[in-house]
mmCIF file of N, CA and C in Angstrom:
data_model
loop_
_atom_site.group_PDB
_atom_site.id
_atom_site.type_symbol
_atom_site.label_atom_id
_atom_site.label_comp_id
_atom_site.label_asym_id
_atom_site.label_seq_id
_atom_site.Cartn_x
_atom_site.Cartn_y
_atom_site.Cartn_z
ATOM 1 N N MET T 30 -32.605 61.807 -20.820
ATOM 2 C CA MET T 30 -32.320 61.980 -19.416
ATOM 3 C C MET T 30 -33.394 61.254 -18.618
ATOM 4 N N THR T 31 -32.979 60.427 -17.645
ATOM 5 C CA THR T 31 -33.926 59.716 -16.783
ATOM 6 C C THR T 31 -33.426 59.767 -15.349
ATOM 7 N N SER T 32 -34.293 59.370 -14.455
ATOM 8 C CA SER T 32 -33.954 59.241 -13.038
ATOM 9 C C SER T 32 -34.218 57.812 -12.610
ATOM 10 N N ARG T 33 -33.678 57.433 -11.480
ATOM 11 C CA ARG T 33 -33.926 56.133 -10.876
ATOM 12 C C ARG T 33 -34.635 56.328 -9.541
ATOM 13 N N PHE T 34 -35.554 55.405 -9.232
ATOM 14 C CA PHE T 34 -36.199 55.352 -7.913
ATOM 15 C C PHE T 34 -35.202 54.643 -7.007
ATOM 16 N N THR T 35 -34.534 55.379 -6.137
ATOM 17 C CA THR T 35 -33.440 54.798 -5.351
ATOM 18 C C THR T 35 -33.782 54.533 -3.900
ATOM 19 N N GLU T 36 -34.689 55.315 -3.316
ATOM 20 C CA GLU T 36 -35.061 55.066 -1.929
ATOM 21 C C GLU T 36 -36.441 55.632 -1.644
ATOM 22 N N LEU T 37 -37.076 55.025 -0.659
ATOM 23 C CA LEU T 37 -38.347 55.508 -0.143
ATOM 24 C C LEU T 37 -38.064 55.985 1.271
ATOM 25 N N VAL T 38 -38.401 57.227 1.553
ATOM 26 C CA VAL T 38 -38.100 57.834 2.845
ATOM 27 C C VAL T 38 -39.336 57.765 3.735
ATOM 28 N N VAL T 39 -39.129 57.351 4.983
ATOM 29 C CA VAL T 39 -40.204 57.268 5.969
ATOM 30 C C VAL T 39 -39.837 58.179 7.130
ATOM 31 N N ASP T 40 -40.648 59.212 7.359
ATOM 32 C CA ASP T 40 -40.465 60.066 8.531
ATOM 33 C C ASP T 40 -40.950 59.299 9.756
ATOM 34 N N CYS T 41 -40.218 59.415 10.855
ATOM 35 C CA CYS T 41 -40.597 58.658 12.051
ATOM 36 C C CYS T 41 -39.960 59.268 13.293
ATOM 37 N N HIS T 42 -40.386 58.765 14.458
ATOM 38 C CA HIS T 42 -39.799 59.193 15.733
ATOM 39 C C HIS T 42 -38.565 58.392 16.079
ATOM 40 N N ASP T 43 -38.564 57.103 15.754
ATOM 41 C CA ASP T 43 -37.478 56.211 16.172
ATOM 42 C C ASP T 43 -36.967 55.401 14.976
ATOM 43 N N PRO T 44 -36.009 55.970 14.224
ATOM 44 C CA PRO T 44 -35.502 55.276 13.036
ATOM 45 C C PRO T 44 -34.929 53.890 13.328
ATOM 46 N N GLU T 45 -34.237 53.725 14.431
ATOM 47 C CA GLU T 45 -33.651 52.415 14.757
ATOM 48 C C GLU T 45 -34.728 51.363 14.945
ATOM 49 N N ARG T 46 -35.780 51.712 15.668
ATOM 50 C CA ARG T 46 -36.876 50.764 15.930
ATOM 51 C C ARG T 46 -37.597 50.380 14.636
ATOM 52 N N LEU T 47 -37.922 51.384 13.809
ATOM 53 C CA LEU T 47 -38.632 51.068 12.568
ATOM 54 C C LEU T 47 -37.744 50.311 11.599
ATOM 55 N N ALA T 48 -36.476 50.662 11.532
ATOM 56 C CA ALA T 48 -35.557 49.926 10.651
ATOM 57 C C ALA T 48 -35.474 48.468 11.082
ATOM 58 N N ALA T 49 -35.384 48.224 12.384
ATOM 59 C CA ALA T 49 -35.320 46.845 12.875
ATOM 60 C C ALA T 49 -36.604 46.091 12.530
ATOM 61 N N PHE T 50 -37.760 46.739 12.693
ATOM 62 C CA PHE T 50 -39.034 46.114 12.350
ATOM 63 C C PHE T 50 -39.058 45.739 10.874
ATOM 64 N N TRP T 51 -38.745 46.687 9.988
ATOM 65 C CA TRP T 51 -38.822 46.428 8.558
ATOM 66 C C TRP T 51 -37.739 45.467 8.088
ATOM 67 N N CYS T 52 -36.581 45.447 8.743
ATOM 68 C CA CYS T 52 -35.572 44.424 8.423
ATOM 69 C C CYS T 52 -36.139 43.031 8.695
ATOM 70 N N ALA T 53 -36.836 42.882 9.824
ATOM 71 C CA ALA T 53 -37.430 41.587 10.162
ATOM 72 C C ALA T 53 -38.559 41.218 9.198
ATOM 73 N N VAL T 54 -39.354 42.202 8.790
ATOM 74 C CA VAL T 54 -40.457 41.944 7.859
ATOM 75 C C VAL T 54 -39.931 41.498 6.502
ATOM 76 N N LEU T 55 -38.930 42.219 5.977
ATOM 77 C CA LEU T 55 -38.505 42.046 4.592
ATOM 78 C C LEU T 55 -37.223 41.234 4.403
ATOM 79 N N GLY T 56 -36.550 40.900 5.501
ATOM 80 C CA GLY T 56 -35.272 40.208 5.367
ATOM 81 C C GLY T 56 -34.176 41.137 4.856
ATOM 82 N N PHE T 57 -34.329 42.445 5.086
ATOM 83 C CA PHE T 57 -33.323 43.431 4.687
ATOM 84 C C PHE T 57 -32.257 43.529 5.757
ATOM 85 N N LYS T 58 -31.208 44.287 5.477
ATOM 86 C CA LYS T 58 -30.160 44.571 6.458
ATOM 87 C C LYS T 58 -29.905 46.075 6.472
ATOM 88 N N VAL T 59 -29.343 46.539 7.565
ATOM 89 C CA VAL T 59 -28.961 47.949 7.662
ATOM 90 C C VAL T 59 -27.765 48.155 6.752
ATOM 91 N N ILE T 60 -27.866 49.141 5.851
ATOM 92 C CA ILE T 60 -26.750 49.406 4.952
ATOM 93 C C ILE T 60 -26.078 50.745 5.242
ATOM 94 N N ASP T 61 -26.731 51.600 6.039
ATOM 95 C CA ASP T 61 -26.118 52.865 6.422
ATOM 96 C C ASP T 61 -26.881 53.437 7.600
ATOM 97 N N ARG T 62 -26.151 54.100 8.460
ATOM 98 C CA ARG T 62 -26.807 54.814 9.563
ATOM 99 C C ARG T 62 -25.954 56.005 9.938
ATOM 100 N N SER T 63 -26.629 57.047 10.348
ATOM 101 C CA SER T 63 -25.994 58.233 10.902
ATOM 102 C C SER T 63 -26.988 58.828 11.885
ATOM 103 N N GLU T 64 -26.628 59.909 12.510
ATOM 104 C CA GLU T 64 -27.501 60.467 13.545
ATOM 105 C C GLU T 64 -28.883 60.792 12.971
ATOM 106 N N GLY T 65 -29.902 60.143 13.515
ATOM 107 C CA GLY T 65 -31.273 60.396 13.103
ATOM 108 C C GLY T 65 -31.701 59.732 11.817
ATOM 109 N N LYS T 66 -30.855 58.863 11.230
ATOM 110 C CA LYS T 66 -31.199 58.207 9.965
ATOM 111 C C LYS T 66 -30.699 56.773 9.962
ATOM 112 N N VAL T 67 -31.516 55.874 9.407
ATOM 113 C CA VAL T 67 -31.107 54.485 9.187
ATOM 114 C C VAL T 67 -31.631 54.078 7.818
ATOM 115 N N GLU T 68 -30.745 53.527 6.982
ATOM 116 C CA GLU T 68 -31.134 53.049 5.663
ATOM 117 C C GLU T 68 -31.007 51.532 5.632
ATOM 118 N N ILE T 69 -32.040 50.870 5.094
ATOM 119 C CA ILE T 69 -32.023 49.417 4.985
ATOM 120 C C ILE T 69 -32.289 49.020 3.536
ATOM 121 N N GLY T 70 -31.851 47.818 3.182
ATOM 122 C CA GLY T 70 -32.102 47.354 1.832
ATOM 123 C C GLY T 70 -31.734 45.904 1.651
ATOM 124 N N SER T 71 -32.038 45.398 0.465
ATOM 125 C CA SER T 71 -31.703 44.023 0.126
ATOM 126 C C SER T 71 -30.356 43.960 -0.579
ATOM 127 N N TRP T 72 -29.766 45.107 -0.844
ATOM 128 C CA TRP T 72 -28.479 45.208 -1.534
ATOM 129 C C TRP T 72 -27.852 46.542 -1.150
ATOM 130 N N GLU T 73 -26.548 46.683 -1.379
ATOM 131 C CA GLU T 73 -25.865 47.946 -1.105
ATOM 132 C C GLU T 73 -25.645 48.681 -2.414
ATOM 133 N N PRO T 74 -26.361 49.777 -2.610
ATOM 134 C CA PRO T 74 -26.277 50.491 -3.873
ATOM 135 C C PRO T 74 -24.883 51.073 -4.134
ATOM 136 N N THR T 75 -24.484 51.020 -5.381
ATOM 137 C CA THR T 75 -23.303 51.739 -5.847
ATOM 138 C C THR T 75 -23.754 52.604 -7.016
ATOM 139 N N VAL T 76 -23.052 53.667 -7.275
ATOM 140 C CA VAL T 76 -23.409 54.550 -8.379
ATOM 141 C C VAL T 76 -23.432 53.773 -9.688
ATOM 142 N N GLU T 77 -22.457 52.898 -9.876
ATOM 143 C CA GLU T 77 -22.373 52.128 -11.121
ATOM 144 C C GLU T 77 -23.593 51.230 -11.321
ATOM 145 N N GLU T 78 -24.012 50.527 -10.261
ATOM 146 C CA GLU T 78 -25.174 49.640 -10.383
ATOM 147 C C GLU T 78 -26.464 50.426 -10.609
ATOM 148 N N VAL T 79 -26.612 51.545 -9.912
ATOM 149 C CA VAL T 79 -27.815 52.362 -10.067
ATOM 150 C C VAL T 79 -27.890 52.933 -11.485
ATOM 151 N N ARG T 80 -26.768 53.355 -12.026
ATOM 152 C CA ARG T 80 -26.760 53.881 -13.391
ATOM 153 C C ARG T 80 -27.033 52.788 -14.424
ATOM 154 N N ALA T 81 -26.596 51.552 -14.139
ATOM 155 C CA ALA T 81 -26.710 50.457 -15.111
ATOM 156 C C ALA T 81 -28.138 49.939 -15.270
ATOM 157 N N ARG T 82 -28.901 49.901 -14.195
ATOM 158 C CA ARG T 82 -30.241 49.313 -14.281
ATOM 159 C C ARG T 82 -31.077 49.721 -13.064
ATOM 160 N N GLN T 83 -32.373 49.583 -13.195
ATOM 161 C CA GLN T 83 -33.266 49.864 -12.072
ATOM 162 C C GLN T 83 -33.156 48.724 -11.072
ATOM 163 N N MET T 84 -32.845 49.053 -9.851
ATOM 164 C CA MET T 84 -32.717 48.074 -8.775
ATOM 165 C C MET T 84 -33.787 48.376 -7.724
ATOM 166 N N PRO T 85 -34.058 47.428 -6.836
ATOM 167 C CA PRO T 85 -35.056 47.699 -5.788
ATOM 168 C C PRO T 85 -34.627 48.890 -4.936
ATOM 169 N N PRO T 86 -35.564 49.773 -4.590
ATOM 170 C CA PRO T 86 -35.208 50.907 -3.749
ATOM 171 C C PRO T 86 -34.895 50.462 -2.320
ATOM 172 N N THR T 87 -34.146 51.287 -1.630
ATOM 173 C CA THR T 87 -33.903 51.070 -0.211
ATOM 174 C C THR T 87 -34.974 51.823 0.581
ATOM 175 N N LEU T 88 -35.061 51.541 1.870
ATOM 176 C CA LEU T 88 -35.942 52.291 2.772
ATOM 177 C C LEU T 88 -35.061 53.122 3.686
ATOM 178 N N LEU T 89 -35.365 54.402 3.787
ATOM 179 C CA LEU T 89 -34.586 55.326 4.617
ATOM 180 C C LEU T 89 -35.507 55.901 5.678
ATOM 181 N N PHE T 90 -35.195 55.634 6.934
ATOM 182 C CA PHE T 90 -35.994 56.114 8.065
ATOM 183 C C PHE T 90 -35.299 57.329 8.656
ATOM 184 N N ILE T 91 -36.014 58.455 8.713
ATOM 185 C CA ILE T 91 -35.454 59.719 9.178
ATOM 186 C C ILE T 91 -36.270 60.221 10.360
ATOM 187 N N ARG T 92 -35.567 60.602 11.433
ATOM 188 C CA ARG T 92 -36.227 61.133 12.629
ATOM 189 C C ARG T 92 -36.790 62.526 12.337
ATOM 190 N N VAL T 93 -38.072 62.700 12.679
ATOM 191 C CA VAL T 93 -38.737 63.998 12.590
ATOM 192 C C VAL T 93 -39.468 64.247 13.909
ATOM 193 N N PRO T 94 -39.698 65.507 14.256
ATOM 194 C CA PRO T 94 -40.344 65.794 15.551
ATOM 195 C C PRO T 94 -41.853 65.554 15.563
ATOM 196 N N GLU T 95 -42.514 65.750 14.430
ATOM 197 C CA GLU T 95 -43.974 65.636 14.414
ATOM 198 C C GLU T 95 -44.401 64.187 14.258
ATOM 199 N N GLY T 96 -45.602 63.908 14.722
ATOM 200 C CA GLY T 96 -46.157 62.566 14.609
ATOM 201 C C GLY T 96 -47.034 62.434 13.378
ATOM 202 N N LYS T 97 -47.427 61.209 13.088
ATOM 203 C CA LYS T 97 -48.339 60.919 11.980
ATOM 204 C C LYS T 97 -49.725 61.397 12.362
ATOM 205 N N THR T 98 -50.412 62.059 11.428
ATOM 206 C CA THR T 98 -51.725 62.612 11.776
ATOM 207 C C THR T 98 -52.873 62.087 10.917
ATOM 208 N N VAL T 99 -52.586 61.619 9.711
ATOM 209 C CA VAL T 99 -53.662 61.156 8.823
ATOM 210 C C VAL T 99 -53.244 59.861 8.152
ATOM 211 N N LYS T 100 -54.200 59.248 7.445
ATOM 212 C CA LYS T 100 -53.932 58.036 6.677
ATOM 213 C C LYS T 100 -52.818 58.309 5.664
ATOM 214 N N ASN T 101 -51.934 57.338 5.508
ATOM 215 C CA ASN T 101 -50.847 57.472 4.526
ATOM 216 C C ASN T 101 -51.419 57.672 3.128
ATOM 217 N N ARG T 102 -50.775 58.518 2.337
ATOM 218 C CA ARG T 102 -51.123 58.667 0.924
ATOM 219 C C ARG T 102 -50.332 57.675 0.082
ATOM 220 N N LEU T 103 -49.269 57.130 0.651
ATOM 221 C CA LEU T 103 -48.409 56.160 -0.016
ATOM 222 C C LEU T 103 -48.157 55.057 0.999
ATOM 223 N N HIS T 104 -48.226 53.807 0.572
ATOM 224 C CA HIS T 104 -47.972 52.712 1.502
ATOM 225 C C HIS T 104 -47.297 51.557 0.770
ATOM 226 N N LEU T 105 -46.704 50.675 1.538
ATOM 227 C CA LEU T 105 -46.074 49.480 0.992
ATOM 228 C C LEU T 105 -47.084 48.334 0.964
ATOM 229 N N ASP T 106 -46.950 47.456 -0.019
ATOM 230 C CA ASP T 106 -47.644 46.174 -0.053
ATOM 231 C C ASP T 106 -46.579 45.099 0.087
ATOM 232 N N VAL T 107 -46.828 44.124 0.934
ATOM 233 C CA VAL T 107 -45.896 43.003 1.080
ATOM 234 C C VAL T 107 -46.639 41.706 0.761
ATOM 235 N N SER T 108 -45.908 40.782 0.153
ATOM 236 C CA SER T 108 -46.469 39.482 -0.216
ATOM 237 C C SER T 108 -45.664 38.384 0.450
ATOM 238 N N PRO T 109 -46.297 37.545 1.277
ATOM 239 C CA PRO T 109 -45.566 36.431 1.878
ATOM 240 C C PRO T 109 -45.044 35.491 0.797
ATOM 241 N N ILE T 110 -43.838 34.947 1.011
ATOM 242 C CA ILE T 110 -43.245 34.063 0.006
ATOM 243 C C ILE T 110 -43.177 32.608 0.438
ATOM 244 N N ASP T 111 -43.432 32.335 1.718
ATOM 245 C CA ASP T 111 -43.302 30.945 2.159
ATOM 246 C C ASP T 111 -44.393 30.533 3.140
ATOM 247 N N GLY T 112 -45.524 31.204 3.087
ATOM 248 C CA GLY T 112 -46.645 30.857 3.949
ATOM 249 C C GLY T 112 -47.882 31.597 3.483
ATOM 250 N N SER T 113 -48.968 31.377 4.172
ATOM 251 C CA SER T 113 -50.236 32.014 3.809
ATOM 252 C C SER T 113 -50.251 33.473 4.261
ATOM 253 N N THR T 114 -51.187 34.211 3.728
ATOM 254 C CA THR T 114 -51.377 35.596 4.163
ATOM 255 C C THR T 114 -51.699 35.631 5.652
ATOM 256 N N ASP T 115 -52.565 34.724 6.115
ATOM 257 C CA ASP T 115 -52.918 34.690 7.545
ATOM 258 C C ASP T 115 -51.693 34.394 8.410
ATOM 259 N N ASP T 116 -50.848 33.461 7.965
ATOM 260 C CA ASP T 116 -49.625 33.156 8.726
ATOM 261 C C ASP T 116 -48.713 34.378 8.789
ATOM 262 N N GLU T 117 -48.615 35.106 7.684
ATOM 263 C CA GLU T 117 -47.756 36.288 7.661
ATOM 264 C C GLU T 117 -48.315 37.388 8.550
ATOM 265 N N VAL T 118 -49.624 37.578 8.540
ATOM 266 C CA VAL T 118 -50.246 38.572 9.423
ATOM 267 C C VAL T 118 -49.925 38.238 10.874
ATOM 268 N N ALA T 119 -50.032 36.981 11.263
ATOM 269 C CA ALA T 119 -49.713 36.568 12.632
ATOM 270 C C ALA T 119 -48.247 36.841 12.953
ATOM 271 N N ARG T 120 -47.337 36.562 12.017
ATOM 272 C CA ARG T 120 -45.912 36.821 12.239
ATOM 273 C C ARG T 120 -45.658 38.313 12.422
ATOM 274 N N LEU T 121 -46.310 39.129 11.604
ATOM 275 C CA LEU T 121 -46.095 40.570 11.678
ATOM 276 C C LEU T 121 -46.656 41.154 12.971
ATOM 277 N N VAL T 122 -47.780 40.630 13.433
ATOM 278 C CA VAL T 122 -48.312 41.051 14.737
ATOM 279 C C VAL T 122 -47.286 40.730 15.831
ATOM 280 N N GLY T 123 -46.649 39.559 15.734
ATOM 281 C CA GLY T 123 -45.615 39.192 16.692
ATOM 282 C C GLY T 123 -44.405 40.110 16.653
ATOM 283 N N LEU T 124 -44.170 40.742 15.506
ATOM 284 C CA LEU T 124 -43.060 41.683 15.376
ATOM 285 C C LEU T 124 -43.420 43.093 15.835
ATOM 286 N N GLY T 125 -44.706 43.344 16.101
ATOM 287 C CA GLY T 125 -45.115 44.666 16.579
ATOM 288 C C GLY T 125 -46.100 45.400 15.701
ATOM 289 N N ALA T 126 -46.535 44.795 14.592
ATOM 290 C CA ALA T 126 -47.548 45.420 13.735
ATOM 291 C C ALA T 126 -48.925 45.225 14.354
ATOM 292 N N THR T 127 -49.872 46.010 13.890
ATOM 293 C CA THR T 127 -51.263 45.861 14.311
ATOM 294 C C THR T 127 -52.140 45.861 13.066
ATOM 295 N N LYS T 128 -53.306 45.246 13.167
ATOM 296 C CA LYS T 128 -54.284 45.349 12.079
ATOM 297 C C LYS T 128 -54.868 46.759 12.125
ATOM 298 N N ALA T 129 -55.178 47.298 10.949
ATOM 299 C CA ALA T 129 -55.669 48.676 10.870
ATOM 300 C C ALA T 129 -56.944 48.739 10.043
ATOM 301 N N ASP T 130 -57.780 49.703 10.370
ATOM 302 C CA ASP T 130 -59.000 49.952 9.617
ATOM 303 C C ASP T 130 -58.877 51.341 8.992
ATOM 304 N N VAL T 131 -58.782 51.367 7.672
ATOM 305 C CA VAL T 131 -58.718 52.642 6.949
ATOM 306 C C VAL T 131 -59.956 52.801 6.065
ATOM 307 N N GLY T 132 -61.008 52.068 6.427
ATOM 308 C CA GLY T 132 -62.239 52.121 5.662
ATOM 309 C C GLY T 132 -62.293 51.134 4.521
ATOM 310 N N GLN T 133 -61.457 50.104 4.578
ATOM 311 C CA GLN T 133 -61.396 49.140 3.474
ATOM 312 C C GLN T 133 -62.613 48.232 3.407
ATOM 313 N N GLY T 134 -63.351 48.102 4.486
ATOM 314 C CA GLY T 134 -64.540 47.266 4.478
ATOM 315 C C GLY T 134 -64.199 45.786 4.580
ATOM 316 N N PRO T 135 -65.231 44.951 4.794
ATOM 317 C CA PRO T 135 -65.012 43.512 4.973
ATOM 318 C C PRO T 135 -64.811 42.785 3.649
ATOM 319 N N GLY T 136 -64.306 41.571 3.740
ATOM 320 C CA GLY T 136 -64.225 40.694 2.584
ATOM 321 C C GLY T 136 -63.129 41.028 1.592
ATOM 322 N N ARG T 137 -62.118 41.724 2.007
ATOM 323 C CA ARG T 137 -61.011 42.065 1.107
ATOM 324 C C ARG T 137 -60.010 40.925 1.053
ATOM 325 N N SER T 138 -59.277 40.834 -0.037
ATOM 326 C CA SER T 138 -58.274 39.778 -0.173
ATOM 327 C C SER T 138 -56.943 40.185 0.452
ATOM 328 N N TRP T 139 -56.847 41.376 0.939
ATOM 329 C CA TRP T 139 -55.631 41.857 1.598
ATOM 330 C C TRP T 139 -55.956 42.278 3.015
ATOM 331 N N VAL T 140 -54.911 42.423 3.829
ATOM 332 C CA VAL T 140 -55.073 42.842 5.220
ATOM 333 C C VAL T 140 -54.299 44.138 5.401
ATOM 334 N N VAL T 141 -54.988 45.181 5.867
ATOM 335 C CA VAL T 141 -54.333 46.447 6.152
ATOM 336 C C VAL T 141 -53.743 46.358 7.554
ATOM 337 N N MET T 142 -52.471 46.727 7.655
ATOM 338 C CA MET T 142 -51.779 46.689 8.940
ATOM 339 C C MET T 142 -51.074 48.016 9.161
ATOM 340 N N ALA T 143 -50.557 48.212 10.360
ATOM 341 C CA ALA T 143 -49.775 49.400 10.683
ATOM 342 C C ALA T 143 -48.488 48.953 11.357
ATOM 343 N N ASP T 144 -47.391 49.613 11.008
ATOM 344 C CA ASP T 144 -46.112 49.303 11.648
ATOM 345 C C ASP T 144 -46.102 49.893 13.063
ATOM 346 N N PRO T 145 -45.046 49.730 13.838
ATOM 347 C CA PRO T 145 -45.047 50.210 15.223
ATOM 348 C C PRO T 145 -45.275 51.715 15.399
ATOM 349 N N GLU T 146 -45.115 52.526 14.353
ATOM 350 C CA GLU T 146 -45.398 53.961 14.459
ATOM 351 C C GLU T 146 -46.690 54.353 13.758
ATOM 352 N N GLY T 147 -47.479 53.356 13.335
ATOM 353 C CA GLY T 147 -48.787 53.634 12.769
ATOM 354 C C GLY T 147 -48.834 53.824 11.265
ATOM 355 N N ASN T 148 -47.727 53.608 10.561
ATOM 356 C CA ASN T 148 -47.721 53.717 9.100
ATOM 357 C C ASN T 148 -48.402 52.502 8.495
ATOM 358 N N GLU T 149 -49.434 52.735 7.678
ATOM 359 C CA GLU T 149 -50.188 51.635 7.107
ATOM 360 C C GLU T 149 -49.396 50.919 6.010
ATOM 361 N N PHE T 150 -49.631 49.622 5.909
ATOM 362 C CA PHE T 150 -49.131 48.800 4.820
ATOM 363 C C PHE T 150 -50.093 47.650 4.638
ATOM 364 N N ASP T 151 -50.038 46.997 3.486
ATOM 365 C CA ASP T 151 -50.947 45.892 3.198
ATOM 366 C C ASP T 151 -50.188 44.582 3.068
ATOM 367 N N VAL T 152 -50.784 43.527 3.592
ATOM 368 C CA VAL T 152 -50.314 42.173 3.324
ATOM 369 C C VAL T 152 -51.247 41.646 2.245
ATOM 370 N N VAL T 153 -50.684 41.380 1.072
ATOM 371 C CA VAL T 153 -51.494 40.967 -0.075
ATOM 372 C C VAL T 153 -51.302 39.485 -0.345
ATOM 373 N N ARG T 154 -51.624 39.054 -1.524
ATOM 374 C CA ARG T 154 -51.619 37.634 -1.890
ATOM 375 C C ARG T 154 -50.299 36.955 -1.548
ATOM 376 N N THR T 155 -50.385 35.714 -1.165
ATOM 377 C CA THR T 155 -49.175 34.930 -0.904
ATOM 378 C C THR T 155 -48.534 34.531 -2.229
ATOM 379 N N LEU T 156 -47.222 34.481 -2.218
ATOM 380 C CA LEU T 156 -46.456 34.009 -3.369
ATOM 381 C C LEU T 156 -45.835 32.647 -3.081
ATOM 382 N N ALA T 157 -46.267 32.028 -1.973
ATOM 383 C CA ALA T 157 -45.746 30.716 -1.607
ATOM 384 C C ALA T 157 -46.204 29.679 -2.624
ATOM 385 N N PRO T 158 -45.348 28.727 -2.936
ATOM 386 C CA PRO T 158 -45.761 27.650 -3.860
ATOM 387 C C PRO T 158 -46.964 26.910 -3.284
ATOM 388 N N SER T 159 -47.910 26.581 -4.145
ATOM 389 C CA SER T 159 -49.060 25.802 -3.678
ATOM 390 C C SER T 159 -48.714 24.325 -3.698
ATOM 391 N N ASN T 160 -49.294 23.594 -2.770
ATOM 392 C CA ASN T 160 -48.998 22.159 -2.656
ATOM 393 C C ASN T 160 -49.743 21.365 -3.697
#
């Protein structure tokens, strides 16, 4: 007996806003929405596909009344695929992200950022082909 990692749930105030932000960051699309919830992903899960193999999880944004109060215990890492880490950080700032300080200190190879609701994530090494 096994389970599959099918979705990562993010509590938030504005599911539509965060879903739109993360769709722009990751190139995902909205695959489901209902009152207070928006699910995004790179594919539309079916029971058959999920049972057949491990697929990338979707992100599910759910409206909650309380705000974020402490540093995330779980966060996403994103890797740019067609530009430098610095170029990606600039693009993400343009989408509404901010640089964040969680005590990581100087000289790190990654950049800690926060989405529009303050959830931390890291921009790590670029996967862009080198010239």
